[in-house]
Amino acid sequence: MSFDLGFDYEAESEKNVALITEDMASRKMSLDDTTNHTSNRYGENLAKLRGYRRDHSGPDRPDFSTIYARELLPQGSSELTGKFLKEVVDQLIEYIKQEQIPETKVLDFHQPHELREKLQLDITDKPVTLEQLLTDCQETLMYCVKTGHPRFFNQLSSGLDIVSLAGEWLTAAVNTNIFTYEIAPVFTLMERVILKKMRDLIGFEDGDGIFAPGGAISNLYAVNAARHKLAPDCKTKGMQSVSRLVMFASEHSHYSLRGAAAVLGIGTDNVIPVRCDQRGKMMPSDLESKVQQTKARGDTPFFVSATAGTTVLGAFDPLNAIADICDQYNIWMHVDAAWGGGALLSKKHRSLLEGVHRADSVTWNPHKLMGALLQCSALLLKHDGILESCNELKARYLFQQDKNYDLSYDTGDKAIQCGRHVDVFKLWLMWKGKGSIGLETQINLVYDLAKYFYEKIRDREGFEMVLEEPEFTNICFWYVPPRMRLMKDAAEKKQRLNQVAPIIKARMMECGSTMVGYQPLDDKVNFFRLVVSNAAVRRSDLDFLIQEIERLGKDI
Ligand code: ABU
């Protein structure tokens, strides 16, 4: 079934905003009532979090209301430091425990102006006490969205892996920078191990890689490396030194490819969108004809980005067919597997990425399907040496050539940043703790959960699938409220349906009971996109989501 857009989506969005505002004003009381009635644990849990420190005050607890940060290490007492940090950690442990209870609110939503009033955001000239800082931590936690909650389905990255969290805490405590071996020796070795492991899973025999702050930057690295391979003079002389360079990515590819083109001076007009089939997969025939047209114009096709797991539909492009075209026309093939890369760990699902070994570069975000903590994104390359040649600037104050160790362990000059956060440890620790077998089980589990959800709604009254038989853990669907089901006027139905997901989402956020994303796509009006990537999700949470959509949407 397809609900064609066929109208001005921007104008319709404005109307939707007005509708939602009106809806929220008129329903505020009834939503609060329903929430309290259906699950008064929401309120109880929040109250518990609010009162948490009072419950735990004891004779050994220092009076933090008379103590200031200067009394902690390095100038102050190590005993107080330990007690202060323990208080913070206790708050975090309580938050994590609450987050895992399905009936806990996923969020306590407030409009920005209301939230500003609730928090003490201003920084003053005079210091505040540690008691105030503990209150600030607690209030911050109260209004954070619980992305590890089993009913949070809003983003591709969700869940909270406890071992990965421990890794991030350790990383934060060590507080180093991974640009040189001399200040990050252990993490540098771990990066080598993990990047090699990821390359092995892809099927690269050799190569290189780097952790980057998110998939968009990993994609940027790939475009830059591809351009450098073709036209190394660009690095020093700029884009005047080459003919017009052209990139290709499917209509459903991530917008960061256009961002990379803008940043690198290639220009967003030179990113040619390749058509997708009904399932959101790039059409190789369209790619080839657009490559040929580009060459016929005298321009230079140099980069194709295939996607393994598109953001909305979760589609996997046909990598072998795309690789054939890249081979034929001598074009760098990149695979944006930010979302789908984790499937390589599953014997059952890795065939989705058949042909990935033929790519020149792959973006893979372990903070998505694998469940490592944010941020954890890697760019893997088949070619060794290109990252360095492309990005190195030889800053001698940092990358001295006369150090007392093998300089190939200084990875900082491969990066476009100077300072680089240590993203590897939380992944290394989690991977070691679960083993590849444990990760495989987890990935198969979220697949099975997504399938369960699909099968529950496929034939359920009021639910319409955007994509039948989805191949990944994105499940895209419309909810059609009862009074729209018999509407005859297709145009009116389309316009009304476009309002449904935003209204239900707004109501969900007001209730705080669950979160799921929505968007329009191509000719399709707003639809929900459920993503399962959180190992905490149970079938009962998916049942709850279905009931909640029906409860919140039945009167629209
Ligand atoms: N590509 C960033 C992830 C977006 C999302 O969670 O839907």
PDB file of N, CA and C in Angstrom, residues 482-524:
ATOM      1  N   PRO A 482      -9.282   4.525  13.453  1.00  0.00           N
ATOM      2  CA  PRO A 482     -10.566   3.960  12.991  1.00  0.00           C
ATOM      3  C   PRO A 482     -11.338   4.865  12.044  1.00  0.00           C
ATOM      4  N   ARG A 483     -11.433   6.172  12.380  1.00  0.00           N
ATOM      5  CA  ARG A 483     -12.303   6.989  11.540  1.00  0.00           C
ATOM      6  C   ARG A 483     -11.694   7.302  10.166  1.00  0.00           C
ATOM      7  N   MET A 484     -10.448   6.996   9.977  1.00  0.00           N
ATOM      8  CA  MET A 484      -9.848   7.217   8.638  1.00  0.00           C
ATOM      9  C   MET A 484      -9.917   5.965   7.773  1.00  0.00           C
ATOM     10  N   ARG A 485     -10.228   4.849   8.417  1.00  0.00           N
ATOM     11  CA  ARG A 485     -10.123   3.581   7.673  1.00  0.00           C
ATOM     12  C   ARG A 485     -11.108   3.494   6.523  1.00  0.00           C
ATOM     13  N   LEU A 486     -12.257   4.160   6.681  1.00  0.00           N
ATOM     14  CA  LEU A 486     -13.263   4.036   5.627  1.00  0.00           C
ATOM     15  C   LEU A 486     -13.325   5.272   4.738  1.00  0.00           C
ATOM     16  N   MET A 487     -12.371   6.157   4.913  1.00  0.00           N
ATOM     17  CA  MET A 487     -12.408   7.382   4.108  1.00  0.00           C
ATOM     18  C   MET A 487     -12.264   7.060   2.629  1.00  0.00           C
ATOM     19  N   LYS A 488     -13.097   7.701   1.824  1.00  0.00           N
ATOM     20  CA  LYS A 488     -13.101   7.390   0.385  1.00  0.00           C
ATOM     21  C   LYS A 488     -12.168   8.329  -0.381  1.00  0.00           C
ATOM     22  N   ASP A 489     -12.108   9.574   0.072  1.00  0.00           N
ATOM     23  CA  ASP A 489     -11.344  10.582  -0.658  1.00  0.00           C
ATOM     24  C   ASP A 489      -9.841  10.368  -0.407  1.00  0.00           C
ATOM     25  N   ALA A 490      -9.155   9.860  -1.434  1.00  0.00           N
ATOM     26  CA  ALA A 490      -7.735   9.474  -1.251  1.00  0.00           C
ATOM     27  C   ALA A 490      -6.865  10.667  -0.860  1.00  0.00           C
ATOM     28  N   ALA A 491      -7.145  11.829  -1.473  1.00  0.00           N
ATOM     29  CA  ALA A 491      -6.303  13.008  -1.187  1.00  0.00           C
ATOM     30  C   ALA A 491      -6.474  13.439   0.265  1.00  0.00           C
ATOM     31  N   GLU A 492      -7.743  13.426   0.707  1.00  0.00           N
ATOM     32  CA  GLU A 492      -7.979  13.845   2.092  1.00  0.00           C
ATOM     33  C   GLU A 492      -7.376  12.834   3.068  1.00  0.00           C
ATOM     34  N   LYS A 493      -7.520  11.560   2.722  1.00  0.00           N
ATOM     35  CA  LYS A 493      -6.981  10.505   3.591  1.00  0.00           C
ATOM     36  C   LYS A 493      -5.462  10.650   3.743  1.00  0.00           C
ATOM     37  N   LYS A 494      -4.848  10.937   2.607  1.00  0.00           N
ATOM     38  CA  LYS A 494      -3.396  11.113   2.586  1.00  0.00           C
ATOM     39  C   LYS A 494      -2.979  12.268   3.498  1.00  0.00           C
ATOM     40  N   GLN A 495      -3.706  13.368   3.348  1.00  0.00           N
ATOM     41  CA  GLN A 495      -3.363  14.556   4.135  1.00  0.00           C
ATOM     42  C   GLN A 495      -3.572  14.283   5.625  1.00  0.00           C
ATOM     43  N   ARG A 496      -4.656  13.591   5.949  1.00  0.00           N
ATOM     44  CA  ARG A 496      -4.950  13.297   7.363  1.00  0.00           C
ATOM     45  C   ARG A 496      -3.933  12.299   7.921  1.00  0.00           C
ATOM     46  N   LEU A 497      -3.592  11.325   7.087  1.00  0.00           N
ATOM     47  CA  LEU A 497      -2.649  10.308   7.558  1.00  0.00           C
ATOM     48  C   LEU A 497      -1.279  10.926   7.859  1.00  0.00           C
ATOM     49  N   ASN A 498      -0.950  11.948   7.091  1.00  0.00           N
ATOM     50  CA  ASN A 498       0.336  12.635   7.308  1.00  0.00           C
ATOM     51  C   ASN A 498       0.402  13.269   8.703  1.00  0.00           C
ATOM     52  N   GLN A 499      -0.789  13.484   9.305  1.00  0.00           N
ATOM     53  CA  GLN A 499      -0.822  14.121  10.632  1.00  0.00           C
ATOM     54  C   GLN A 499      -0.733  13.098  11.768  1.00  0.00           C
ATOM     55  N   VAL A 500      -1.029  11.846  11.440  1.00  0.00           N
ATOM     56  CA  VAL A 500      -1.230  10.862  12.513  1.00  0.00           C
ATOM     57  C   VAL A 500       0.048  10.579  13.302  1.00  0.00           C
ATOM     58  N   ALA A 501       1.121  10.243  12.586  1.00  0.00           N
ATOM     59  CA  ALA A 501       2.364   9.879  13.310  1.00  0.00           C
ATOM     60  C   ALA A 501       2.884  11.053  14.152  1.00  0.00           C
ATOM     61  N   PRO A 502       2.912  12.297  13.592  1.00  0.00           N
ATOM     62  CA  PRO A 502       3.394  13.403  14.448  1.00  0.00           C
ATOM     63  C   PRO A 502       2.530  13.617  15.684  1.00  0.00           C
ATOM     64  N   ILE A 503       1.230  13.456  15.553  1.00  0.00           N
ATOM     65  CA  ILE A 503       0.361  13.682  16.731  1.00  0.00           C
ATOM     66  C   ILE A 503       0.591  12.575  17.762  1.00  0.00           C
ATOM     67  N   ILE A 504       0.625  11.335  17.296  1.00  0.00           N
ATOM     68  CA  ILE A 504       0.841  10.229  18.256  1.00  0.00           C
ATOM     69  C   ILE A 504       2.207  10.387  18.922  1.00  0.00           C
ATOM     70  N   LYS A 505       3.222  10.754  18.130  1.00  0.00           N
ATOM     71  CA  LYS A 505       4.571  10.922  18.698  1.00  0.00           C
ATOM     72  C   LYS A 505       4.564  12.022  19.767  1.00  0.00           C
ATOM     73  N   ALA A 506       3.883  13.128  19.472  1.00  0.00           N
ATOM     74  CA  ALA A 506       3.835  14.227  20.448  1.00  0.00           C
ATOM     75  C   ALA A 506       3.130  13.764  21.724  1.00  0.00           C
ATOM     76  N   ARG A 507       2.059  13.012  21.562  1.00  0.00           N
ATOM     77  CA  ARG A 507       1.334  12.498  22.741  1.00  0.00           C
ATOM     78  C   ARG A 507       2.217  11.532  23.540  1.00  0.00           C
ATOM     79  N   MET A 508       2.938  10.693  22.816  1.00  0.00           N
ATOM     80  CA  MET A 508       3.870   9.743  23.458  1.00  0.00           C
ATOM     81  C   MET A 508       4.900  10.478  24.303  1.00  0.00           C
ATOM     82  N   MET A 509       5.418  11.561  23.728  1.00  0.00           N
ATOM     83  CA  MET A 509       6.468  12.303  24.441  1.00  0.00           C
ATOM     84  C   MET A 509       5.894  12.991  25.671  1.00  0.00           C
ATOM     85  N   GLU A 510       4.664  13.475  25.554  1.00  0.00           N
ATOM     86  CA  GLU A 510       4.017  14.086  26.726  1.00  0.00           C
ATOM     87  C   GLU A 510       3.815  13.041  27.819  1.00  0.00           C
ATOM     88  N   CYS A 511       3.376  11.835  27.417  1.00  0.00           N
ATOM     89  CA  CYS A 511       3.170  10.753  28.400  1.00  0.00           C
ATOM     90  C   CYS A 511       4.505  10.223  28.905  1.00  0.00           C
ATOM     91  N   GLY A 512       5.473  10.174  28.026  1.00  0.00           N
ATOM     92  CA  GLY A 512       6.779   9.630  28.381  1.00  0.00           C
ATOM     93  C   GLY A 512       6.817   8.117  28.399  1.00  0.00           C
ATOM     94  N   SER A 513       5.797   7.486  27.824  1.00  0.00           N
ATOM     95  CA  SER A 513       5.693   6.033  27.968  1.00  0.00           C
ATOM     96  C   SER A 513       6.596   5.250  27.020  1.00  0.00           C
ATOM     97  N   THR A 514       6.880   5.804  25.858  1.00  0.00           N
ATOM     98  CA  THR A 514       7.685   5.109  24.856  1.00  0.00           C
ATOM     99  C   THR A 514       8.125   6.133  23.814  1.00  0.00           C
ATOM    100  N   MET A 515       9.054   5.779  22.965  1.00  0.00           N
ATOM    101  CA  MET A 515       9.450   6.692  21.875  1.00  0.00           C
ATOM    102  C   MET A 515       9.761   5.901  20.623  1.00  0.00           C
ATOM    103  N   VAL A 516       9.214   6.379  19.516  1.00  0.00           N
ATOM    104  CA  VAL A 516       9.490   5.750  18.224  1.00  0.00           C
ATOM    105  C   VAL A 516       9.545   6.873  17.189  1.00  0.00           C
ATOM    106  N   GLY A 517      10.374   6.723  16.175  1.00  0.00           N
ATOM    107  CA  GLY A 517      10.547   7.795  15.198  1.00  0.00           C
ATOM    108  C   GLY A 517       9.520   7.751  14.075  1.00  0.00           C
ATOM    109  N   TYR A 518       9.426   8.845  13.351  1.00  0.00           N
ATOM    110  CA  TYR A 518       8.577   8.888  12.152  1.00  0.00           C
ATOM    111  C   TYR A 518       9.214   9.833  11.137  1.00  0.00           C
ATOM    112  N   GLN A 519       8.822   9.727   9.908  1.00  0.00           N
ATOM    113  CA  GLN A 519       9.312  10.582   8.835  1.00  0.00           C
ATOM    114  C   GLN A 519       8.512  10.303   7.563  1.00  0.00           C
ATOM    115  N   PRO A 520       8.540  11.264   6.607  1.00  0.00           N
ATOM    116  CA  PRO A 520       8.045  10.930   5.269  1.00  0.00           C
ATOM    117  C   PRO A 520       9.229  10.359   4.479  1.00  0.00           C
ATOM    118  N   LEU A 521       8.956   9.725   3.369  1.00  0.00           N
ATOM    119  CA  LEU A 521      10.061   9.238   2.520  1.00  0.00           C
ATOM    120  C   LEU A 521       9.561   9.143   1.090  1.00  0.00           C
ATOM    121  N   ASP A 522      10.297   9.761   0.181  1.00  0.00           N
ATOM    122  CA  ASP A 522       9.901   9.774  -1.236  1.00  0.00           C
ATOM    123  C   ASP A 522       8.444  10.194  -1.349  1.00  0.00           C
ATOM    124  N   ASP A 523       7.631   9.268  -1.883  1.00  0.00           N
ATOM    125  CA  ASP A 523       6.221   9.607  -2.097  1.00  0.00           C
ATOM    126  C   ASP A 523       5.342   9.172  -0.931  1.00  0.00           C
ATOM    127  N   LYS A 524       5.938   8.796   0.175  1.00  0.00           N
ATOM    128  CA  LYS A 524       5.155   8.258   1.299  1.00  0.00           C
ATOM    129  C   LYS A 524       4.970   9.330   2.378  1.00  0.00           C
TER     130      LYS A 524
END
